Amino acid sequence: MYLTDYESKFKRWENYAELPSGLFFLIDESALETYLSKRTCFLKGFEATEFIRLISKEIPKSFVYEVALDISESWNSDIEIAKVREWLFQCKIPFDQNIYMLYDEHVIKTKWKVFVRHWDIFSWSVGVNLDVIDHTRSWRLEVHHENVLTFYSMK
């Protein structure tokens, strides 16, 4: 099955009852619940696992460019959160680019702009790591739980 076959399987949500429990971190900030519900959709269960397996096979094993940022002290300060946002902006991914966040058992689809704006929400509940990619798989952002962001690209 091709990745495009999964596009129609991503589910929208309007309230927390429609989210799998593994994605409840999206409603930790109640003021953002409506914003995020309109800008994210998800896969869960077997469909998410299969999507992750298929797309992971197509992610290059090595990239030309790699840069890392220590985020271990970036969680409790608006200034530090903004510095990470600026670092993500410097990755030069178009804001309107659809991206996939590959969690352990879930996949969230949104725009790069939404991720950059709320990177701390999406990154807070990461188990071991979170991979963020787009359909081209020409770049990858790896989020190591509360420690490091590593951006890889082909250029």
mmCIF file of C-alpha atoms in Angstrom, residues 9-154:
data_model
loop_
_atom_site.group_PDB
_atom_site.id
_atom_site.type_symbol
_atom_site.label_atom_id
_atom_site.label_comp_id
_atom_site.label_asym_id
_atom_site.label_seq_id
_atom_site.Cartn_x
_atom_site.Cartn_y
_atom_site.Cartn_z
ATOM 1 C CA LYS A 9 -7.455 7.613 6.732
ATOM 2 C CA PHE A 10 -6.202 10.546 8.798
ATOM 3 C CA LYS A 11 -8.944 11.558 11.212
ATOM 4 C CA ARG A 12 -9.946 15.051 12.289
ATOM 5 C CA TRP A 13 -11.038 15.708 15.854
ATOM 6 C CA GLU A 14 -13.203 18.350 17.452
ATOM 7 C CA ASN A 15 -12.956 17.466 21.129
ATOM 8 C CA TYR A 16 -10.853 15.351 23.433
ATOM 9 C CA ALA A 17 -13.306 12.416 23.352
ATOM 10 C CA GLU A 18 -12.343 11.807 19.713
ATOM 11 C CA LEU A 19 -8.605 11.621 20.457
ATOM 12 C CA PRO A 20 -6.760 8.430 21.371
ATOM 13 C CA SER A 21 -5.448 8.701 24.933
ATOM 14 C CA GLY A 22 -1.866 8.811 23.625
ATOM 15 C CA LEU A 23 -2.611 12.207 22.066
ATOM 16 C CA PHE A 24 -4.243 13.872 25.078
ATOM 17 C CA PHE A 25 -1.214 16.161 25.322
ATOM 18 C CA LEU A 26 -2.867 18.138 22.492
ATOM 19 C CA ILE A 27 -5.520 19.329 24.933
ATOM 20 C CA ASP A 28 -3.231 20.115 27.871
ATOM 21 C CA GLU A 29 -3.487 23.727 26.807
ATOM 22 C CA SER A 30 -7.270 24.173 26.689
ATOM 23 C CA ALA A 31 -6.941 27.556 24.978
ATOM 24 C CA LEU A 32 -5.242 25.790 22.059
ATOM 25 C CA GLU A 33 -7.653 22.870 21.752
ATOM 26 C CA THR A 34 -9.806 24.511 19.043
ATOM 27 C CA TYR A 35 -6.754 25.847 17.198
ATOM 28 C CA LEU A 36 -5.049 22.439 17.137
ATOM 29 C CA SER A 37 -8.220 20.498 16.332
ATOM 30 C CA LYS A 38 -8.612 22.553 13.151
ATOM 31 C CA ARG A 39 -4.974 22.146 12.137
ATOM 32 C CA THR A 40 -4.106 18.554 12.988
ATOM 33 C CA CYS A 41 -5.353 15.103 12.120
ATOM 34 C CA PHE A 42 -4.115 11.706 13.216
ATOM 35 C CA LEU A 43 -3.727 8.016 12.556
ATOM 36 C CA LYS A 44 -3.832 5.475 15.358
ATOM 37 C CA GLY A 45 -3.485 1.740 15.886
ATOM 38 C CA PHE A 46 -2.590 -0.556 13.006
ATOM 39 C CA GLU A 47 -2.911 2.216 10.410
ATOM 40 C CA ALA A 48 -0.403 4.389 12.284
ATOM 41 C CA THR A 49 1.991 1.487 12.807
ATOM 42 C CA GLU A 50 1.822 0.523 9.139
ATOM 43 C CA PHE A 51 2.249 4.154 7.992
ATOM 44 C CA ILE A 52 5.311 4.544 10.240
ATOM 45 C CA ARG A 53 6.764 1.266 8.955
ATOM 46 C CA LEU A 54 6.278 2.219 5.304
ATOM 47 C CA ILE A 55 7.562 5.769 5.574
ATOM 48 C CA SER A 56 10.502 4.736 7.773
ATOM 49 C CA LYS A 57 11.700 2.390 5.043
ATOM 50 C CA GLU A 58 11.900 5.388 2.704
ATOM 51 C CA ILE A 59 13.775 7.759 5.022
ATOM 52 C CA PRO A 60 17.412 7.936 3.867
ATOM 53 C CA LYS A 61 19.896 6.178 6.149
ATOM 54 C CA SER A 62 22.281 9.093 5.853
ATOM 55 C CA PHE A 63 21.917 12.781 5.129
ATOM 56 C CA VAL A 64 24.395 15.356 3.862
ATOM 57 C CA TYR A 65 23.640 18.018 6.486
ATOM 58 C CA GLU A 66 23.138 17.608 10.236
ATOM 59 C CA VAL A 67 22.733 20.194 12.973
ATOM 60 C CA ALA A 68 21.647 19.723 16.586
ATOM 61 C CA LEU A 69 20.259 21.974 19.291
ATOM 62 C CA ASP A 70 20.284 21.256 23.022
ATOM 63 C CA ILE A 71 16.761 21.931 24.322
ATOM 64 C CA SER A 72 17.191 20.550 27.838
ATOM 65 C CA GLU A 73 16.832 24.042 29.335
ATOM 66 C CA SER A 74 14.191 25.318 26.886
ATOM 67 C CA TRP A 75 10.970 24.180 28.517
ATOM 68 C CA ASN A 76 10.151 26.731 31.200
ATOM 69 C CA SER A 77 11.027 30.020 29.591
ATOM 70 C CA ASP A 78 9.151 31.874 26.869
ATOM 71 C CA ILE A 79 12.465 33.339 25.705
ATOM 72 C CA GLU A 80 14.065 29.895 25.367
ATOM 73 C CA ILE A 81 10.964 28.467 23.632
ATOM 74 C CA ALA A 82 11.164 31.371 21.158
ATOM 75 C CA LYS A 83 14.867 30.645 20.532
ATOM 76 C CA VAL A 84 13.967 27.085 19.555
ATOM 77 C CA ARG A 85 11.242 28.445 17.259
ATOM 78 C CA GLU A 86 13.846 30.639 15.562
ATOM 79 C CA TRP A 87 16.188 27.653 15.190
ATOM 80 C CA LEU A 88 13.359 25.651 13.560
ATOM 81 C CA PHE A 89 12.599 28.589 11.268
ATOM 82 C CA GLN A 90 16.253 28.516 10.146
ATOM 83 C CA CYS A 91 15.703 24.941 8.877
ATOM 84 C CA LYS A 92 14.014 26.659 5.899
ATOM 85 C CA ILE A 93 11.049 24.314 5.573
ATOM 86 C CA PRO A 94 8.096 26.106 3.906
ATOM 87 C CA PHE A 95 5.483 26.979 6.518
ATOM 88 C CA ASP A 96 2.659 25.535 4.413
ATOM 89 C CA GLN A 97 4.418 22.165 4.012
ATOM 90 C CA ASN A 98 2.430 19.185 5.301
ATOM 91 C CA ILE A 99 4.448 17.239 7.843
ATOM 92 C CA TYR A 100 4.037 13.971 9.708
ATOM 93 C CA MET A 101 4.998 13.512 13.339
ATOM 94 C CA LEU A 102 5.802 9.861 13.949
ATOM 95 C CA TYR A 103 5.172 8.925 17.577
ATOM 96 C CA ASP A 104 5.383 5.395 18.996
ATOM 97 C CA GLU A 105 1.799 4.389 18.134
ATOM 98 C CA HIS A 106 0.345 7.498 16.521
ATOM 99 C CA VAL A 107 0.972 9.797 13.598
ATOM 100 C CA ILE A 108 -0.055 13.452 13.571
ATOM 101 C CA LYS A 109 -0.325 15.350 10.310
ATOM 102 C CA THR A 110 -0.176 19.145 10.285
ATOM 103 C CA LYS A 111 1.661 22.051 8.657
ATOM 104 C CA TRP A 112 5.263 22.925 9.465
ATOM 105 C CA LYS A 113 4.058 26.336 10.669
ATOM 106 C CA VAL A 114 1.879 24.696 13.333
ATOM 107 C CA PHE A 115 4.770 22.519 14.488
ATOM 108 C CA VAL A 116 7.192 25.456 14.679
ATOM 109 C CA ARG A 117 4.681 27.567 16.577
ATOM 110 C CA HIS A 118 3.889 24.808 19.102
ATOM 111 C CA TRP A 119 6.992 22.634 19.002
ATOM 112 C CA ASP A 120 7.012 22.459 22.796
ATOM 113 C CA ILE A 121 3.509 20.949 22.978
ATOM 114 C CA PHE A 122 4.242 18.349 20.291
ATOM 115 C CA SER A 123 7.641 17.525 21.806
ATOM 116 C CA TRP A 124 6.727 17.403 25.486
ATOM 117 C CA SER A 125 5.168 13.927 25.494
ATOM 118 C CA VAL A 126 7.772 12.178 23.377
ATOM 119 C CA GLY A 127 8.782 8.742 24.612
ATOM 120 C CA VAL A 128 12.259 7.962 23.308
ATOM 121 C CA ASN A 129 12.134 10.142 20.212
ATOM 122 C CA LEU A 130 9.830 11.717 17.670
ATOM 123 C CA ASP A 131 10.550 11.887 13.949
ATOM 124 C CA VAL A 132 9.106 14.768 11.951
ATOM 125 C CA ILE A 133 9.212 14.414 8.159
ATOM 126 C CA ASP A 134 7.379 15.473 5.018
ATOM 127 C CA HIS A 135 6.309 13.521 1.948
ATOM 128 C CA THR A 136 9.630 14.138 0.155
ATOM 129 C CA ARG A 137 11.669 12.563 2.949
ATOM 130 C CA SER A 138 14.521 14.891 1.952
ATOM 131 C CA TRP A 139 14.812 16.094 5.540
ATOM 132 C CA ARG A 140 14.095 14.782 9.015
ATOM 133 C CA LEU A 141 13.804 16.393 12.422
ATOM 134 C CA GLU A 142 14.477 14.078 15.323
ATOM 135 C CA VAL A 143 13.233 15.161 18.741
ATOM 136 C CA HIS A 144 14.962 13.355 21.590
ATOM 137 C CA HIS A 145 12.708 13.590 24.646
ATOM 138 C CA GLU A 146 13.465 16.866 26.423
ATOM 139 C CA ASN A 147 17.121 16.889 25.357
ATOM 140 C CA VAL A 148 18.035 17.539 21.739
ATOM 141 C CA LEU A 149 16.562 18.458 18.364
ATOM 142 C CA THR A 150 18.547 17.161 15.401
ATOM 143 C CA PHE A 151 17.783 18.360 11.896
ATOM 144 C CA TYR A 152 19.019 16.285 8.953
ATOM 145 C CA SER A 153 18.682 17.221 5.280
ATOM 146 C CA MET A 154 19.981 16.370 1.839
#
